[in-house]
Structure formats: structure tokens, C-alpha cells
mmCIF file of the C-alpha atoms, coordinates in Angstrom:
data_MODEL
# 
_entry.id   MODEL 
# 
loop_
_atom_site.group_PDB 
_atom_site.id 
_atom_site.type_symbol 
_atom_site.label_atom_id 
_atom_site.label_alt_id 
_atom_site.label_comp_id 
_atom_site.label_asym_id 
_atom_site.label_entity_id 
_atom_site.label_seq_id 
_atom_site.pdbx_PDB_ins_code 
_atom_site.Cartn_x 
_atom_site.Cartn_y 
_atom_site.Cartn_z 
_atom_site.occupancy 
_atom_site.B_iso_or_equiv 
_atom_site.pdbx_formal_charge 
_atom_site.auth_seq_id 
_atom_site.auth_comp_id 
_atom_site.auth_asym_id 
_atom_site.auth_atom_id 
_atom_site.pdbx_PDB_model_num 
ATOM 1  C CA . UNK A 1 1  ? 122.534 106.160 317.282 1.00 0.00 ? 1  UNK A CA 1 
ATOM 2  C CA . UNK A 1 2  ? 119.341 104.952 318.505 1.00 0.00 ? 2  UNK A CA 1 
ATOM 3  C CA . UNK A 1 3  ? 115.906 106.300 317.984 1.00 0.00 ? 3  UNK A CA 1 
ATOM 4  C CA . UNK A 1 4  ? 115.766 107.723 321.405 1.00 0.00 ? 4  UNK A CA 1 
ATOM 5  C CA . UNK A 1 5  ? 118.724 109.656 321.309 1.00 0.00 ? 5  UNK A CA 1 
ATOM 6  C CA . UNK A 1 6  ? 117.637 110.666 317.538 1.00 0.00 ? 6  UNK A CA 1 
ATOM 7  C CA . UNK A 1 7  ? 114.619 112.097 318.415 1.00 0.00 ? 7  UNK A CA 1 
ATOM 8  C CA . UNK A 1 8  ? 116.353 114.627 321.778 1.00 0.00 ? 8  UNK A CA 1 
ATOM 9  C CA . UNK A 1 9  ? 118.646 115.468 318.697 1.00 0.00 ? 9  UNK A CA 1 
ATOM 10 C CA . UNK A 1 10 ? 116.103 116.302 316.471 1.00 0.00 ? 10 UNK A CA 1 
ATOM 11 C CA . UNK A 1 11 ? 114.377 118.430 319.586 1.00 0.00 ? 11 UNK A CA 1 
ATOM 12 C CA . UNK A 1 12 ? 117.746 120.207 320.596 1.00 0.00 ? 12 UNK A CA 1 
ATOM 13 C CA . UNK A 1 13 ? 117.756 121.237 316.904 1.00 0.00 ? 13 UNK A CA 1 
ATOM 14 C CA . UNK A 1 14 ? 114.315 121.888 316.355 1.00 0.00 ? 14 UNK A CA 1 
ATOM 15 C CA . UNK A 1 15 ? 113.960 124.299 319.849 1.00 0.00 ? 15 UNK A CA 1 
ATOM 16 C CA . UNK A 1 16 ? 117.160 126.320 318.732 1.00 0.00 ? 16 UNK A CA 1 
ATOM 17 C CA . UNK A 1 17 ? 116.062 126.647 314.998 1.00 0.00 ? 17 UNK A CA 1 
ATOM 18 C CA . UNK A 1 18 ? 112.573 128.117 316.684 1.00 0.00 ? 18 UNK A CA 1 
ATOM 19 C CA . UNK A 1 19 ? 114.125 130.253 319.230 1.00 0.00 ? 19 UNK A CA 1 
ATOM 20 C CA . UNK A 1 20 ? 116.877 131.718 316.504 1.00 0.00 ? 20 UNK A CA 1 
ATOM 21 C CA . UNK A 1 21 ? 113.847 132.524 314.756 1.00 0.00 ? 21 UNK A CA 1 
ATOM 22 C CA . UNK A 1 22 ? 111.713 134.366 317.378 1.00 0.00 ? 22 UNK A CA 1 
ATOM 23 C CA . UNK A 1 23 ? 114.918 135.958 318.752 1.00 0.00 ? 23 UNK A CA 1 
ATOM 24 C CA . UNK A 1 24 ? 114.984 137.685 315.320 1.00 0.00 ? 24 UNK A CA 1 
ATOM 25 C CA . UNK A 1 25 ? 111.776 138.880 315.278 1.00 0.00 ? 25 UNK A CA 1 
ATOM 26 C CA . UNK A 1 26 ? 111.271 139.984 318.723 1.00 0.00 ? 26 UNK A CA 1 
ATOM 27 C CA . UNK A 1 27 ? 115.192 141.995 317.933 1.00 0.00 ? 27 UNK A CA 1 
ATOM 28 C CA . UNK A 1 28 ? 113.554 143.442 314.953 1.00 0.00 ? 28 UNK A CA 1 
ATOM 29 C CA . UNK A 1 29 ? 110.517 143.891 316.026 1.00 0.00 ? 29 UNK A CA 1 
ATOM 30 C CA . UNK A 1 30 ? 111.756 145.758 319.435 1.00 0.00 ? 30 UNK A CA 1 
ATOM 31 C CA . UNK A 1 31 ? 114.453 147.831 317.448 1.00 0.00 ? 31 UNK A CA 1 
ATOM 32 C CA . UNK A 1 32 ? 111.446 149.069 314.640 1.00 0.00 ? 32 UNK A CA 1 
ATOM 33 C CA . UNK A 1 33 ? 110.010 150.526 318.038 1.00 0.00 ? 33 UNK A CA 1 
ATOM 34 C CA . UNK A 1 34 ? 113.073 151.668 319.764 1.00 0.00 ? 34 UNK A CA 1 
ATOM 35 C CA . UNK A 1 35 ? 114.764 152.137 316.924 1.00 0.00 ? 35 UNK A CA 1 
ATOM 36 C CA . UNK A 1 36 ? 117.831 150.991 318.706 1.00 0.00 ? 36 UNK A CA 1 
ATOM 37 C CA . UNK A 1 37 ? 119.917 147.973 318.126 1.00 0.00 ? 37 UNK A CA 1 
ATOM 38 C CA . UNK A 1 38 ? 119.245 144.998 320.316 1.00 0.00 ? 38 UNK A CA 1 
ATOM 39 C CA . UNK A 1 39 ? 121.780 143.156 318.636 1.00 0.00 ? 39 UNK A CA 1 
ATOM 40 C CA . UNK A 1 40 ? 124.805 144.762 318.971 1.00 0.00 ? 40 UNK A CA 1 
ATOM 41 C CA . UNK A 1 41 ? 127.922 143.964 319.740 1.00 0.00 ? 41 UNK A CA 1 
ATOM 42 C CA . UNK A 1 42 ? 127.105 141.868 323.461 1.00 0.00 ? 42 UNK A CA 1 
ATOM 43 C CA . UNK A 1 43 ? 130.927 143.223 324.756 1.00 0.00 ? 43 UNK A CA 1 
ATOM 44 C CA . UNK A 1 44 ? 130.471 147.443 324.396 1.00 0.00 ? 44 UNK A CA 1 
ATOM 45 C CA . UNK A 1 45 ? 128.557 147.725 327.425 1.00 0.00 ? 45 UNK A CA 1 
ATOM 46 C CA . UNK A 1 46 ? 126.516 146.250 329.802 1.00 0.00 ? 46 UNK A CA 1 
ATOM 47 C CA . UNK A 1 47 ? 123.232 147.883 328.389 1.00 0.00 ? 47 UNK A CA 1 
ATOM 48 C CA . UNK A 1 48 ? 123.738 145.636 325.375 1.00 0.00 ? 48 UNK A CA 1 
ATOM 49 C CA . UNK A 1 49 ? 123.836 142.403 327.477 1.00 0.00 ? 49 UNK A CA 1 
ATOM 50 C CA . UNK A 1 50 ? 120.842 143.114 329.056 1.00 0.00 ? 50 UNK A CA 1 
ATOM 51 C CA . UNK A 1 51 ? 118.633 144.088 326.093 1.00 0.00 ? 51 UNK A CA 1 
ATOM 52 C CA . UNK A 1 52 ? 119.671 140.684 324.124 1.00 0.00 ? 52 UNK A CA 1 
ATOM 53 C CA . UNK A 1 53 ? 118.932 138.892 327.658 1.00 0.00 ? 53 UNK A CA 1 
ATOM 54 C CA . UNK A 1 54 ? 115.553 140.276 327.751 1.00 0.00 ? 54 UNK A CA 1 
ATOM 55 C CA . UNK A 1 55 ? 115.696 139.884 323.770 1.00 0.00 ? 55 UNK A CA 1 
ATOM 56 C CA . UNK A 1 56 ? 116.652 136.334 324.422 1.00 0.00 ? 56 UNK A CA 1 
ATOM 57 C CA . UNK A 1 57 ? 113.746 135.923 327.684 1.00 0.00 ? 57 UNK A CA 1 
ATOM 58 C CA . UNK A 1 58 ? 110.804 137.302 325.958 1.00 0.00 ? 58 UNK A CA 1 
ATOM 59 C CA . UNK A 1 59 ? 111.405 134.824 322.476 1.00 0.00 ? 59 UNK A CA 1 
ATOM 60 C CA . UNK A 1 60 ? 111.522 131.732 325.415 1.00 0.00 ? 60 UNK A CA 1 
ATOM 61 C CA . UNK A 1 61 ? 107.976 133.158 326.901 1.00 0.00 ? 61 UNK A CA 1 
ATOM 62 C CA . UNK A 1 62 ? 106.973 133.656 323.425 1.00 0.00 ? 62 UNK A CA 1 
ATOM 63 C CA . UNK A 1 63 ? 107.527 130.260 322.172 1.00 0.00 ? 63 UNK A CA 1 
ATOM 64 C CA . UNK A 1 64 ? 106.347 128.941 325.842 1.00 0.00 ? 64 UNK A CA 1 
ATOM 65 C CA . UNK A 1 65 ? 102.905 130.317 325.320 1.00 0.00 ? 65 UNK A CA 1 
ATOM 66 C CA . UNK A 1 66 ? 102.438 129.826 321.590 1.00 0.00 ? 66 UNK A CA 1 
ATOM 67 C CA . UNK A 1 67 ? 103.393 125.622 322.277 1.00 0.00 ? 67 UNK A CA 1 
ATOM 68 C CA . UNK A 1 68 ? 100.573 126.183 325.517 1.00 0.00 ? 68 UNK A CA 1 
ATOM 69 C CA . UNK A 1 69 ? 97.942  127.700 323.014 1.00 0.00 ? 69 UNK A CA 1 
ATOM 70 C CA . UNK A 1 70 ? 98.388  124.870 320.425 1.00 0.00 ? 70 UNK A CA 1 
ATOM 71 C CA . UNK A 1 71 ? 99.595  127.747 317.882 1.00 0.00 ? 71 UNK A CA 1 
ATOM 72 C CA . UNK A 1 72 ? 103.115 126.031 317.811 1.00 0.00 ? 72 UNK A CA 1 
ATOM 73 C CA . UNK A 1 73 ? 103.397 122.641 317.354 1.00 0.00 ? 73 UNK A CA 1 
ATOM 74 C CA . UNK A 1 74 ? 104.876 121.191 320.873 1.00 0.00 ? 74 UNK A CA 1 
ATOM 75 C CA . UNK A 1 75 ? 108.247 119.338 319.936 1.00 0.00 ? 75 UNK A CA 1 
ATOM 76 C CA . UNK A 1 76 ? 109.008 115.883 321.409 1.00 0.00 ? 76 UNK A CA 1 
# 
């Protein structure tokens, strides 16, 4: 494998790892305040799907705007 196609491995990795993370905390964080389960089971109605999608949209912007503030280091 060459370096080049090391290092978009290393990013894929790196930007799920991150996103995994902040799609916990923004789940846990939203079902504290709800107190409702963001994470439920994705197939027992379409209410579900939606809350992980915006679970799932708002950990993206999150990330997005901590990488744009220099808070998060920017992968390659």
C-alpha cells in the first residue's frame, strides 16, 4: 500500500472514529433533554429514522465547525 492511499485510510478511519464519537454525545446529550431515545431501534417507525438523521446531521455540522474554529484538529 502506498503512502498516499495510507494516509485516505488513516482519514476514512480517523473521520468515522470522530463522528461515532460526537454522534454519541449529541444522542446523549439530546435524549438527557428529551429524555427520549434517539437511538432506538432505526426500523419501529419512521420518527426514529429521522431523529438519528438529524442525530447523525448535527454531529457532521458539529465536527464541520469545530475543524473551521481550529478546536479540532483538521484531518488530512
Amino acid at each position: 500500500m502506498s503512502g498516499k492511499e495510507e494516509n485516505k485510510l488513516i482519514k476514512i478511519v480517523t473521520d468515522a472514529a470522530v463522528l461515532m464519537g460526537l454522534i454519541a454525545g449529541v444522542g446523549y446529550v439530546g435524549n438527557k433533554i428529551l429524555k427520549e431515545n434517539f437511538l432506538g431501534d432505526l426500523s419501529s417507525s419512521a420518527m426514529n429514522n429521522a431523529k438519528f438523521t438529524g442525530v447523525l446531521a448535527g454531529s457532521m455540522a458539529l465536527k464541520t465547525y469545530l475543524e473551521d474554529k481550529k478546536i479540532l484538529p483538521q484531518t488530512l
